[in-house]
């Protein structure tokens, strides 16, 4: 089944925030944000801006009726700066005008004087100064202190991974409308409608039931709208509260890039020990997470880094410590993988460095240490592993040795270009790591004409969750998909939702939908039994032997002249409910943060990728030749949607690891603040070949229809591109001492190609 949105997408008819018809009297907002990363506000002069034509009003922190507080996990972030600014781009004032142009023109006329304070951009400096968002956490298994003596090879090092701009095509934005009795409707481009509702209520000092948040779909979120869409919804509601008029704010790209947080950069130290059989015996790692100026989701991101610090490997002795460091960058936030990729990069670097020292391919070490079913993760959960299945299938399909020989042969025969290859196994846990967030609800209505309307907490952001939820209802009811409509995500229809995140939206909301549909179906079967069909044939178990297949009712396997429509109408006439509101929470998950042990994940997703890249040894530029993957889908319920998620995730991961380079200067100002200075993969730089093999299995798992979550895991295959490029450089300059510093930009490739004296240009 195709993505149900493809028809309206292609015709330009899909509704995003900017497609919502504007109500008469709508005003437009724009934010004045801090030009300085850290300091005390001495004065704010809005007079000239206020006097401008079409400017209606300018709001500051003083205009907030409730709490000036938007922190979700830790209450440490003001909506509008009251007396201190903590990052370049921190909102200070909100201008509201009759037009967008007038609002933005007025922003330029606001003057601010700030007494500067010391600016920290480096997480290690923040840690030294005790600037931590939360106390450090340590995950531990075995005892690393005793492990080193049993190791033949011990390697230490450091790594850096940079942040990443989300670059959703639709920028952040919201549109608030005043309703009767002091309520508000907020259209928000958010992954978390409930977060927008909750925070709006807090800032305006209103009960949550007065705030309706509605989201039809997003032009991408990638985590950037899990928490940070809230700001704009609340801003619009605040202005609407005071002015009693609708207020809209749709950010320009440069406002969005400047004011919102990104993937967390990490700086890390590792120590890895292997025995003579290449088994990893000990692994110690310390993560310094660059959280930015406020907590946002950083504590949860940090936690997932710890969960994934051993990636797809079993290591008997692990000590992993993480610090969430407060710097003066915009608060960093969720981004596809949510700290997992940052954790995995470090162990991959550790393995690569050990392989370098031993003069063997990293894959020899990777393969020897893949998780087996029953192996324990450092957090106590036992693996149900597909790691070896994926690796072995990849070898069977793509022949790792043959690929390596081809790379070696190419490198022998070519002076000016070199190839590199790397394998990247992945293992990603599915569930919110915060156990309580793993809950979802669905509201299903069957109308008297047999059509079906469904609301859940899931937000469609291009990942195809609405298509999957529709498939659930179509399968349970056995009716044509065209009879089913998925409605907007709305806090008045479905309450207290978790954000659409953690790759779990289809699992959680799909399962809730499944439960609701089954409830209604059982009632319909009862109606069929009582009213219309040969009651005599019901066996002694009392379960009516009815089945609905493709909209026709079958009894004891024989087709009747009753169809779905007739049955639905019969139920209605009998006053049987055709609606259901259901609740789902995955069983068996728990985690004890005091012990740092438990069973936090419903299941894990595995896979193996083989990445090959070619570098141009004169210019340092490169191409990714191929990404060959065996990915563990469980039992995929939608081939095209899942394939698209894999391809998109891989390209996004390669972008993070290769060309996307965020640069802040020492003053904490974002230098790469536009698409001219921040490069994302385009159609020319995507891998020339992406080959994805579906490892299909019908093993039991907690996924919807056993179709494993796919949203985030494939991003982590992109890490292999970093190591493939690194290997290509080493084929040219074997003595190069290349720091483990991602992204591997063409500049860095060029510098390491010619790093040491003995290498001269080949021409
Ligand atoms: N795919 C598209 N097209 N757009 C997106 O914004 N977000 C990703 C992933 N795939 C995203 C996407 C992220 S970060 C997550 S957590 C999942 O989708 C969320 O959706 P799911 O839970 O339905 O997989
Ligand atoms: N968001 C969150 C996430 O709040 N908790 C998580 O565990 C998570 N994991 C991945 C992506 N977003
Ligand atoms: Mo995704 S980072 O969980 O929104």
CSV table of C-alpha atoms in Angstrom, one decimal, residues 349-594:
chain,number,residue,atom,x,y,z
A,349,UNK,CA,36.1,4.6,16.8
A,350,UNK,CA,37.6,2.4,19.6
A,351,UNK,CA,37.3,-0.7,17.5
A,352,UNK,CA,38.7,1.1,14.5
A,353,UNK,CA,41.7,2.3,16.5
A,354,UNK,CA,42.3,-1.2,18.0
A,355,UNK,CA,42.1,-2.6,14.4
A,356,UNK,CA,44.7,0.0,13.2
A,357,UNK,CA,47.1,-1.0,16.0
A,358,UNK,CA,46.7,-4.6,15.2
A,359,UNK,CA,46.8,-4.1,11.4
A,360,UNK,CA,43.6,-5.9,10.8
A,361,UNK,CA,40.2,-4.8,9.3
A,362,UNK,CA,37.8,-3.5,12.0
A,363,UNK,CA,35.2,-5.9,10.8
A,364,UNK,CA,37.3,-8.8,12.2
A,365,UNK,CA,36.7,-7.3,15.7
A,366,UNK,CA,33.2,-6.2,15.0
A,367,UNK,CA,32.1,-9.7,13.9
A,368,UNK,CA,33.7,-11.5,16.8
A,369,UNK,CA,31.8,-9.4,19.4
A,370,UNK,CA,28.3,-9.3,17.9
A,371,UNK,CA,25.5,-9.7,20.5
A,372,UNK,CA,23.9,-13.2,20.8
A,373,UNK,CA,20.5,-13.9,22.2
A,374,UNK,CA,20.8,-14.0,26.0
A,375,UNK,CA,23.7,-11.7,26.2
A,376,UNK,CA,23.3,-8.9,28.8
A,377,UNK,CA,23.4,-5.2,28.0
A,378,UNK,CA,25.2,-3.0,30.6
A,379,UNK,CA,21.7,-1.9,31.7
A,380,UNK,CA,20.6,-5.4,32.6
A,381,UNK,CA,18.3,-6.3,29.7
A,382,UNK,CA,19.0,-9.6,27.9
A,383,UNK,CA,19.3,-9.4,24.1
A,384,UNK,CA,16.9,-11.1,21.7
A,385,UNK,CA,19.6,-10.7,19.0
A,386,UNK,CA,19.4,-10.6,15.3
A,387,UNK,CA,22.9,-9.2,15.0
A,388,UNK,CA,24.6,-12.3,13.7
A,389,UNK,CA,21.7,-13.1,11.4
A,390,UNK,CA,22.0,-9.6,9.8
A,391,UNK,CA,25.8,-9.8,9.5
A,392,UNK,CA,25.8,-13.3,8.1
A,393,UNK,CA,23.0,-12.5,5.6
A,394,UNK,CA,25.0,-9.4,4.5
A,395,UNK,CA,28.0,-11.6,4.0
A,396,UNK,CA,26.0,-14.2,2.1
A,397,UNK,CA,24.3,-11.6,-0.2
A,398,UNK,CA,27.2,-9.2,-0.7
A,399,UNK,CA,30.3,-11.2,0.0
A,400,UNK,CA,32.4,-9.0,2.3
A,401,UNK,CA,35.7,-10.6,1.3
A,402,UNK,CA,35.1,-10.1,-2.4
A,403,UNK,CA,34.1,-6.5,-1.8
A,404,UNK,CA,37.3,-6.0,0.2
A,405,UNK,CA,39.4,-7.5,-2.5
A,406,UNK,CA,37.8,-5.2,-5.1
A,407,UNK,CA,38.6,-2.2,-2.9
A,408,UNK,CA,42.2,-3.4,-2.5
A,409,UNK,CA,42.6,-4.0,-6.2
A,410,UNK,CA,41.2,-0.6,-7.0
A,411,UNK,CA,43.6,1.0,-4.6
A,412,UNK,CA,46.6,-0.9,-6.1
A,413,UNK,CA,45.7,0.3,-9.6
A,414,UNK,CA,44.8,3.9,-8.8
A,415,UNK,CA,47.0,6.7,-7.5
A,416,UNK,CA,44.7,9.6,-7.6
A,417,UNK,CA,41.7,8.1,-6.1
A,418,UNK,CA,41.3,5.6,-3.3
A,419,UNK,CA,38.4,3.5,-2.0
A,420,UNK,CA,37.5,2.7,1.5
A,421,UNK,CA,35.1,0.2,3.0
A,422,UNK,CA,33.5,-0.2,6.4
A,423,UNK,CA,30.9,-2.3,8.1
A,424,UNK,CA,28.4,-0.8,10.4
A,425,UNK,CA,26.3,-3.1,12.6
A,426,UNK,CA,23.5,-1.4,14.6
A,427,UNK,CA,21.4,-2.2,17.6
A,428,UNK,CA,18.7,0.2,18.7
A,429,UNK,CA,16.2,-0.1,21.6
A,430,UNK,CA,12.6,0.6,20.9
A,431,UNK,CA,10.6,2.3,23.7
A,432,UNK,CA,10.8,5.7,25.3
A,433,UNK,CA,13.6,5.2,27.9
A,434,UNK,CA,11.3,6.9,30.3
A,435,UNK,CA,8.9,4.0,30.9
A,436,UNK,CA,5.8,6.1,31.7
A,437,UNK,CA,5.9,7.7,28.2
A,438,UNK,CA,5.2,4.4,26.7
A,439,UNK,CA,1.4,4.8,26.5
A,440,UNK,CA,-1.0,5.7,23.7
A,441,UNK,CA,-4.7,6.0,23.0
A,442,UNK,CA,-6.9,5.8,19.9
A,443,UNK,CA,-10.4,6.9,19.3
A,444,UNK,CA,-12.2,5.0,16.5
A,445,UNK,CA,-15.7,5.8,15.2
A,446,UNK,CA,-17.6,3.7,12.7
A,447,UNK,CA,-20.2,5.9,11.0
A,448,UNK,CA,-23.6,4.6,9.9
A,449,UNK,CA,-22.5,4.5,6.2
A,450,UNK,CA,-19.7,2.1,7.2
A,451,UNK,CA,-16.9,4.7,6.9
A,452,UNK,CA,-14.4,4.9,9.7
A,453,UNK,CA,-12.7,7.9,11.4
A,454,UNK,CA,-9.6,7.5,13.6
A,455,UNK,CA,-7.8,9.8,15.9
A,456,UNK,CA,-4.7,8.9,17.8
A,457,UNK,CA,-1.8,10.7,19.5
A,458,UNK,CA,0.5,10.0,16.5
A,459,UNK,CA,1.7,12.9,14.4
A,460,UNK,CA,2.3,12.4,10.7
A,461,UNK,CA,5.6,14.0,9.8
A,462,UNK,CA,6.4,12.2,6.6
A,463,UNK,CA,7.3,8.9,8.2
A,464,UNK,CA,4.0,7.3,7.2
A,465,UNK,CA,2.5,6.6,10.6
A,466,UNK,CA,-1.0,7.5,9.4
A,467,UNK,CA,-0.7,5.0,6.6
A,468,UNK,CA,0.3,2.3,9.1
A,469,UNK,CA,-2.5,3.1,11.5
A,470,UNK,CA,-5.0,3.0,8.6
A,471,UNK,CA,-3.6,-0.4,7.6
A,472,UNK,CA,-4.3,-1.6,11.1
A,473,UNK,CA,-8.0,-0.7,11.0
A,474,UNK,CA,-8.3,-2.0,7.4
A,475,UNK,CA,-6.9,-5.3,8.4
A,476,UNK,CA,-8.9,-5.7,11.6
A,477,UNK,CA,-12.2,-4.7,10.0
A,478,UNK,CA,-11.3,-6.3,6.7
A,479,UNK,CA,-12.7,-3.3,4.8
A,480,UNK,CA,-11.3,-1.3,2.0
A,481,UNK,CA,-8.7,1.3,3.0
A,482,UNK,CA,-10.5,4.0,1.2
A,483,UNK,CA,-13.3,3.8,3.8
A,484,UNK,CA,-11.0,4.9,6.5
A,485,UNK,CA,-9.9,8.4,7.4
A,486,UNK,CA,-7.1,9.3,9.8
A,487,UNK,CA,-7.9,12.6,11.4
A,488,UNK,CA,-5.7,15.4,12.7
A,489,UNK,CA,-3.9,14.9,16.0
A,490,UNK,CA,-5.9,16.9,18.5
A,491,UNK,CA,-5.6,17.3,22.2
A,492,UNK,CA,-9.4,17.5,22.6
A,493,UNK,CA,-10.0,14.2,20.9
A,494,UNK,CA,-7.0,12.2,22.3
A,495,UNK,CA,-5.5,13.5,25.6
A,496,UNK,CA,-2.2,13.3,27.5
A,497,UNK,CA,-0.3,12.0,24.5
A,498,UNK,CA,3.4,11.2,24.4
A,499,UNK,CA,5.2,13.0,21.5
A,500,UNK,CA,5.6,11.2,18.2
A,501,UNK,CA,9.1,10.1,18.9
A,502,UNK,CA,11.4,7.2,19.8
A,503,UNK,CA,10.3,5.5,16.6
A,504,UNK,CA,7.4,4.1,18.6
A,505,UNK,CA,4.4,6.0,17.2
A,506,UNK,CA,3.2,3.3,15.0
A,507,UNK,CA,3.7,0.6,17.7
A,508,UNK,CA,2.0,2.5,20.5
A,509,UNK,CA,-0.8,4.2,18.5
A,510,UNK,CA,-1.2,1.3,16.1
A,511,UNK,CA,-1.7,-1.1,19.0
A,512,UNK,CA,-4.2,1.2,20.6
A,513,UNK,CA,-6.0,1.4,17.3
A,514,UNK,CA,-5.9,-2.4,17.0
A,515,UNK,CA,-7.5,-2.7,20.5
A,516,UNK,CA,-10.3,-0.2,19.7
A,517,UNK,CA,-11.1,-1.9,16.3
A,518,UNK,CA,-11.2,-5.3,17.9
A,519,UNK,CA,-13.6,-4.1,20.6
A,520,UNK,CA,-16.0,-2.7,17.9
A,521,UNK,CA,-15.6,-5.8,15.8
A,522,UNK,CA,-16.5,-8.1,18.7
A,523,UNK,CA,-19.7,-6.1,19.2
A,524,UNK,CA,-20.5,-6.3,15.5
A,525,UNK,CA,-20.0,-10.1,15.6
A,526,UNK,CA,-22.4,-10.3,18.5
A,527,UNK,CA,-25.0,-8.3,16.5
A,528,UNK,CA,-24.5,-10.7,13.6
A,529,UNK,CA,-25.1,-13.6,15.8
A,530,UNK,CA,-28.2,-12.3,17.5
A,531,UNK,CA,-29.9,-10.6,14.7
A,532,UNK,CA,-29.2,-11.8,11.3
A,533,UNK,CA,-27.6,-15.1,10.8
A,534,UNK,CA,-28.2,-18.7,11.5
A,535,UNK,CA,-28.0,-18.7,15.2
A,536,UNK,CA,-28.4,-22.4,15.3
A,537,UNK,CA,-25.0,-22.9,13.9
A,538,UNK,CA,-23.2,-21.2,16.8
A,539,UNK,CA,-21.2,-23.8,18.5
A,540,UNK,CA,-21.1,-24.5,22.2
A,541,UNK,CA,-18.2,-22.1,22.9
A,542,UNK,CA,-20.7,-19.3,22.3
A,543,UNK,CA,-18.2,-17.6,19.9
A,544,UNK,CA,-20.1,-16.7,16.8
A,545,UNK,CA,-18.3,-18.4,13.8
A,546,UNK,CA,-18.4,-15.2,11.9
A,547,UNK,CA,-15.7,-13.6,9.9
A,548,UNK,CA,-15.6,-10.4,7.9
A,549,UNK,CA,-13.6,-10.8,4.8
A,550,UNK,CA,-13.3,-7.9,2.3
A,551,UNK,CA,-16.5,-6.4,3.6
A,552,UNK,CA,-18.6,-9.6,3.4
A,553,UNK,CA,-19.8,-11.6,6.3
A,554,UNK,CA,-18.9,-15.3,6.3
A,555,UNK,CA,-20.4,-17.9,8.5
A,556,UNK,CA,-18.6,-21.2,9.1
A,557,UNK,CA,-16.5,-20.2,6.1
A,558,UNK,CA,-19.5,-19.6,3.8
A,559,UNK,CA,-20.2,-16.2,2.3
A,560,UNK,CA,-23.6,-14.7,3.4
A,561,UNK,CA,-25.6,-11.9,1.8
A,562,UNK,CA,-24.7,-9.6,4.7
A,563,UNK,CA,-22.0,-7.1,4.1
A,564,UNK,CA,-20.2,-4.6,6.3
A,565,UNK,CA,-22.6,-1.7,5.7
A,566,UNK,CA,-25.7,-3.8,6.5
A,567,UNK,CA,-24.1,-5.1,9.7
A,568,UNK,CA,-23.0,-1.6,10.8
A,569,UNK,CA,-26.5,-0.3,10.3
A,570,UNK,CA,-28.0,-3.3,12.1
A,571,UNK,CA,-25.8,-2.5,15.1
A,572,UNK,CA,-26.8,1.1,15.1
A,573,UNK,CA,-30.5,0.2,15.0
A,574,UNK,CA,-29.9,-2.0,18.0
A,575,UNK,CA,-28.3,0.9,19.8
A,576,UNK,CA,-24.9,-0.8,19.9
A,577,UNK,CA,-21.9,1.5,20.2
A,578,UNK,CA,-20.0,2.0,17.0
A,579,UNK,CA,-17.2,4.0,18.8
A,580,UNK,CA,-14.3,3.0,21.0
A,581,UNK,CA,-11.6,4.8,22.9
A,582,UNK,CA,-8.8,2.5,23.7
A,583,UNK,CA,-5.5,2.6,25.7
A,584,UNK,CA,-2.3,0.7,25.1
A,585,UNK,CA,0.9,0.3,27.1
A,586,UNK,CA,3.6,-2.3,26.2
A,587,UNK,CA,3.9,-5.0,28.9
A,588,UNK,CA,7.0,-5.9,30.8
A,589,UNK,CA,9.1,-2.8,30.5
A,590,UNK,CA,10.7,-1.2,33.5
A,591,UNK,CA,13.9,0.6,34.6
A,592,UNK,CA,15.3,1.5,37.9
A,593,UNK,CA,17.5,4.7,37.6
A,594,UNK,CA,18.9,4.2,41.1
